[in-house]
């Protein structure tokens, strides 16, 4: 089970980085605990679900479909990252417009894009004979905790650095997209 915990930590790094970006973009009043828990639930839920899907249907996934998933994840992360960079370089706006990252569709998009590696992990776990449900729950729990903490950490950075945090967050999302594309 220790190997599953290390796998969970490695899978949650992308989600943690994306959650930091969400927190950094939390607006003038910052990210509330409730928002941070929502971020954690989205990322943890998607990590769990994608692991289960990978384990259950992985042997039927072809290389073509996997490559299409990589391209989709790259496109989604690059699109969201470019939006953050654009906003950081635009003239100052009112704080409420800075909370777009916390909309359910944006969170679902980020959660999906950062959980594609959990799909591959689910395939691997099934082929290695690991207990899939307990492994997926550990992976999801680790992603939940790291994402919730990442959102709060990003908020503390974002509340002090505003535009620079948006710019850095956008660049991180673009970098994650490139990483997904290349791996």
CSV table of C-alpha atoms in Angstrom, one decimal:
chain,number,residue,atom,x,y,z
A,1,UNK,CA,0.0,0.0,0.0
A,2,UNK,CA,3.0,2.3,0.4
A,3,UNK,CA,3.6,2.1,-3.3
A,4,UNK,CA,0.0,3.3,-3.9
A,5,UNK,CA,0.6,6.2,-1.6
A,6,UNK,CA,3.7,7.3,-3.5
A,7,UNK,CA,1.8,6.9,-6.7
A,8,UNK,CA,-1.0,9.0,-5.3
A,9,UNK,CA,1.5,11.8,-4.4
A,10,UNK,CA,3.0,11.8,-7.8
A,11,UNK,CA,-0.4,11.9,-9.5
A,12,UNK,CA,-1.6,14.8,-7.2
A,13,UNK,CA,1.3,17.1,-8.1
A,14,UNK,CA,-0.5,18.5,-11.2
A,15,UNK,CA,-3.7,18.9,-9.3
A,16,UNK,CA,-1.8,20.7,-6.5
A,17,UNK,CA,-0.2,23.1,-9.0
A,18,UNK,CA,-3.6,23.8,-10.7
A,19,UNK,CA,-5.2,24.4,-7.2
A,20,UNK,CA,-2.5,26.9,-6.3
A,21,UNK,CA,-3.4,28.7,-9.5
A,22,UNK,CA,-7.1,28.7,-8.6
A,23,UNK,CA,-6.2,30.1,-5.2
A,24,UNK,CA,-4.0,32.8,-6.6
A,25,UNK,CA,-6.8,33.9,-8.8
A,26,UNK,CA,-9.3,34.1,-5.9
A,27,UNK,CA,-10.0,37.8,-6.1
A,28,UNK,CA,-9.7,40.6,-3.6
A,29,UNK,CA,-11.4,38.7,-0.8
A,30,UNK,CA,-9.4,35.6,-1.4
A,31,UNK,CA,-10.3,32.0,-1.4
A,32,UNK,CA,-12.7,30.9,1.4
A,33,UNK,CA,-12.4,27.5,3.1
A,34,UNK,CA,-15.5,26.4,1.4
A,35,UNK,CA,-14.0,27.3,-2.0
A,36,UNK,CA,-10.8,25.4,-1.1
A,37,UNK,CA,-12.8,22.3,-0.1
A,38,UNK,CA,-14.7,22.5,-3.4
A,39,UNK,CA,-11.4,22.7,-5.3
A,40,UNK,CA,-10.2,19.6,-3.4
A,41,UNK,CA,-13.5,17.7,-4.0
A,42,UNK,CA,-13.3,18.4,-7.8
A,43,UNK,CA,-9.7,17.3,-8.1
A,44,UNK,CA,-10.0,14.4,-5.7
A,45,UNK,CA,-13.2,13.2,-7.3
A,46,UNK,CA,-11.8,13.3,-10.8
A,47,UNK,CA,-8.6,11.5,-9.7
A,48,UNK,CA,-10.6,8.7,-8.1
A,49,UNK,CA,-13.0,8.4,-11.0
A,50,UNK,CA,-10.3,8.4,-13.7
A,51,UNK,CA,-8.3,5.8,-11.8
A,52,UNK,CA,-11.4,3.6,-11.6
A,53,UNK,CA,-12.2,4.1,-15.3
A,54,UNK,CA,-8.7,3.3,-16.2
A,55,UNK,CA,-8.7,0.1,-14.2
A,56,UNK,CA,-12.1,-1.0,-15.5
A,57,UNK,CA,-11.8,-0.2,-19.2
A,58,UNK,CA,-8.0,0.4,-19.7
A,59,UNK,CA,-7.4,-2.8,-21.7
A,60,UNK,CA,-9.9,-1.5,-24.2
A,61,UNK,CA,-8.4,1.9,-24.6
A,62,UNK,CA,-6.3,2.2,-27.7
A,63,UNK,CA,-3.1,4.3,-28.2
A,64,UNK,CA,-5.1,6.6,-30.5
A,65,UNK,CA,-7.6,7.4,-27.8
A,66,UNK,CA,-4.9,8.0,-25.3
A,67,UNK,CA,-3.1,10.4,-27.7
A,68,UNK,CA,-6.4,12.3,-28.3
A,69,UNK,CA,-6.8,12.6,-24.5
A,70,UNK,CA,-3.3,14.1,-24.2
A,71,UNK,CA,-4.1,16.6,-27.0
A,72,UNK,CA,-7.4,17.5,-25.3
A,73,UNK,CA,-5.7,18.0,-21.9
A,74,UNK,CA,-3.0,20.2,-23.5
A,75,UNK,CA,-5.6,22.3,-25.2
A,76,UNK,CA,-7.7,22.8,-22.1
A,77,UNK,CA,-4.7,23.6,-19.8
A,78,UNK,CA,-3.2,25.9,-22.5
A,79,UNK,CA,-6.5,27.7,-23.0
A,80,UNK,CA,-7.1,28.3,-19.3
A,81,UNK,CA,-3.4,29.3,-18.8
A,82,UNK,CA,-3.5,31.8,-21.7
A,83,UNK,CA,-6.7,33.2,-20.2
A,84,UNK,CA,-4.9,33.8,-16.9
A,85,UNK,CA,-1.9,35.4,-18.6
A,86,UNK,CA,-4.1,37.6,-20.7
A,87,UNK,CA,-5.9,38.8,-17.6
A,88,UNK,CA,-2.7,39.4,-15.8
A,89,UNK,CA,-1.4,41.6,-18.6
A,90,UNK,CA,-4.7,43.4,-19.1
A,91,UNK,CA,-5.5,46.7,-17.3
A,92,UNK,CA,-6.8,46.2,-13.7
A,93,UNK,CA,-10.4,45.1,-13.5
A,94,UNK,CA,-12.9,44.8,-10.6
A,95,UNK,CA,-12.2,41.9,-8.2
A,96,UNK,CA,-15.3,39.8,-9.0
A,97,UNK,CA,-14.1,39.2,-12.5
A,98,UNK,CA,-11.0,37.5,-11.1
A,99,UNK,CA,-13.0,34.6,-9.7
A,100,UNK,CA,-13.6,32.8,-13.0
A,101,UNK,CA,-11.4,29.9,-12.1
A,102,UNK,CA,-13.8,28.8,-9.3
A,103,UNK,CA,-16.7,28.3,-11.6
A,104,UNK,CA,-17.8,24.6,-11.8
A,105,UNK,CA,-17.1,24.3,-15.5
A,106,UNK,CA,-13.6,25.7,-15.1
A,107,UNK,CA,-12.9,23.4,-12.1
A,108,UNK,CA,-14.2,20.4,-14.0
A,109,UNK,CA,-12.1,21.2,-16.9
A,110,UNK,CA,-9.0,21.6,-14.8
A,111,UNK,CA,-9.8,18.5,-12.8
A,112,UNK,CA,-10.3,16.5,-16.0
A,113,UNK,CA,-7.1,17.8,-17.6
A,114,UNK,CA,-5.0,17.0,-14.5
A,115,UNK,CA,-6.4,13.6,-13.9
A,116,UNK,CA,-5.6,11.9,-17.2
A,117,UNK,CA,-2.5,10.5,-15.7
A,118,UNK,CA,-4.7,8.8,-13.1
A,119,UNK,CA,-6.5,7.1,-16.0
A,120,UNK,CA,-3.1,5.5,-17.0
A,121,UNK,CA,-2.4,4.7,-13.4
A,122,UNK,CA,-5.7,2.8,-13.2
A,123,UNK,CA,-4.7,0.7,-16.2
A,124,UNK,CA,-1.4,-0.1,-14.6
A,125,UNK,CA,-3.0,-0.9,-11.2
A,126,UNK,CA,-5.4,-3.3,-12.9
A,127,UNK,CA,-2.6,-5.1,-14.9
A,128,UNK,CA,-0.5,-5.4,-11.7
A,129,UNK,CA,-3.3,-7.0,-9.8
A,130,UNK,CA,-3.6,-4.2,-7.2
A,131,UNK,CA,-7.0,-3.8,-5.4
A,132,UNK,CA,-8.5,-1.1,-7.6
A,133,UNK,CA,-11.2,0.5,-5.3
A,134,UNK,CA,-9.0,1.0,-2.3
A,135,UNK,CA,-6.1,2.3,-4.5
A,136,UNK,CA,-8.5,4.8,-6.3
A,137,UNK,CA,-9.8,6.0,-2.9
A,138,UNK,CA,-6.2,6.6,-1.6
A,139,UNK,CA,-5.3,8.5,-4.9
A,140,UNK,CA,-8.5,10.6,-4.6
A,141,UNK,CA,-7.9,11.4,-0.9
A,142,UNK,CA,-4.4,12.5,-1.5
A,143,UNK,CA,-5.5,14.7,-4.4
A,144,UNK,CA,-8.2,16.1,-2.3
A,145,UNK,CA,-5.9,17.1,0.6
A,146,UNK,CA,-3.1,18.5,-1.6
A,147,UNK,CA,-5.6,20.4,-3.8
A,148,UNK,CA,-7.4,22.0,-0.8
A,149,UNK,CA,-4.1,23.0,0.7
A,150,UNK,CA,-2.8,24.2,-2.7
A,151,UNK,CA,-5.9,26.4,-3.1
A,152,UNK,CA,-5.3,28.1,0.3
A,153,UNK,CA,-1.6,28.4,-0.4
A,154,UNK,CA,-2.3,30.0,-3.7
A,155,UNK,CA,-4.7,32.4,-2.1
A,156,UNK,CA,-2.0,33.6,0.3
A,157,UNK,CA,0.4,34.2,-2.5
A,158,UNK,CA,-2.3,35.7,-4.8
A,159,UNK,CA,-3.6,38.1,-2.3
A,160,UNK,CA,-0.1,39.7,-2.0
A,161,UNK,CA,1.1,39.5,-5.6
A,162,UNK,CA,-2.2,39.8,-7.6
A,163,UNK,CA,-1.1,40.2,-11.2
A,164,UNK,CA,2.2,38.4,-10.8
A,165,UNK,CA,0.4,35.4,-9.3
A,166,UNK,CA,-2.0,35.4,-12.2
A,167,UNK,CA,0.9,35.5,-14.7
A,168,UNK,CA,2.8,32.8,-12.9
A,169,UNK,CA,-0.4,30.6,-12.5
A,170,UNK,CA,-1.1,30.9,-16.2
A,171,UNK,CA,2.4,29.9,-17.1
A,172,UNK,CA,2.2,26.9,-14.7
A,173,UNK,CA,-1.0,25.8,-16.4
A,174,UNK,CA,0.6,26.1,-19.8
A,175,UNK,CA,3.7,24.2,-18.6
A,176,UNK,CA,1.4,21.4,-17.2
A,177,UNK,CA,-0.2,21.3,-20.6
A,178,UNK,CA,3.1,20.9,-22.4
A,179,UNK,CA,4.2,18.3,-19.9
A,180,UNK,CA,1.0,16.3,-20.6
A,181,UNK,CA,1.6,16.6,-24.3
A,182,UNK,CA,5.2,15.4,-24.1
A,183,UNK,CA,4.6,12.4,-21.7
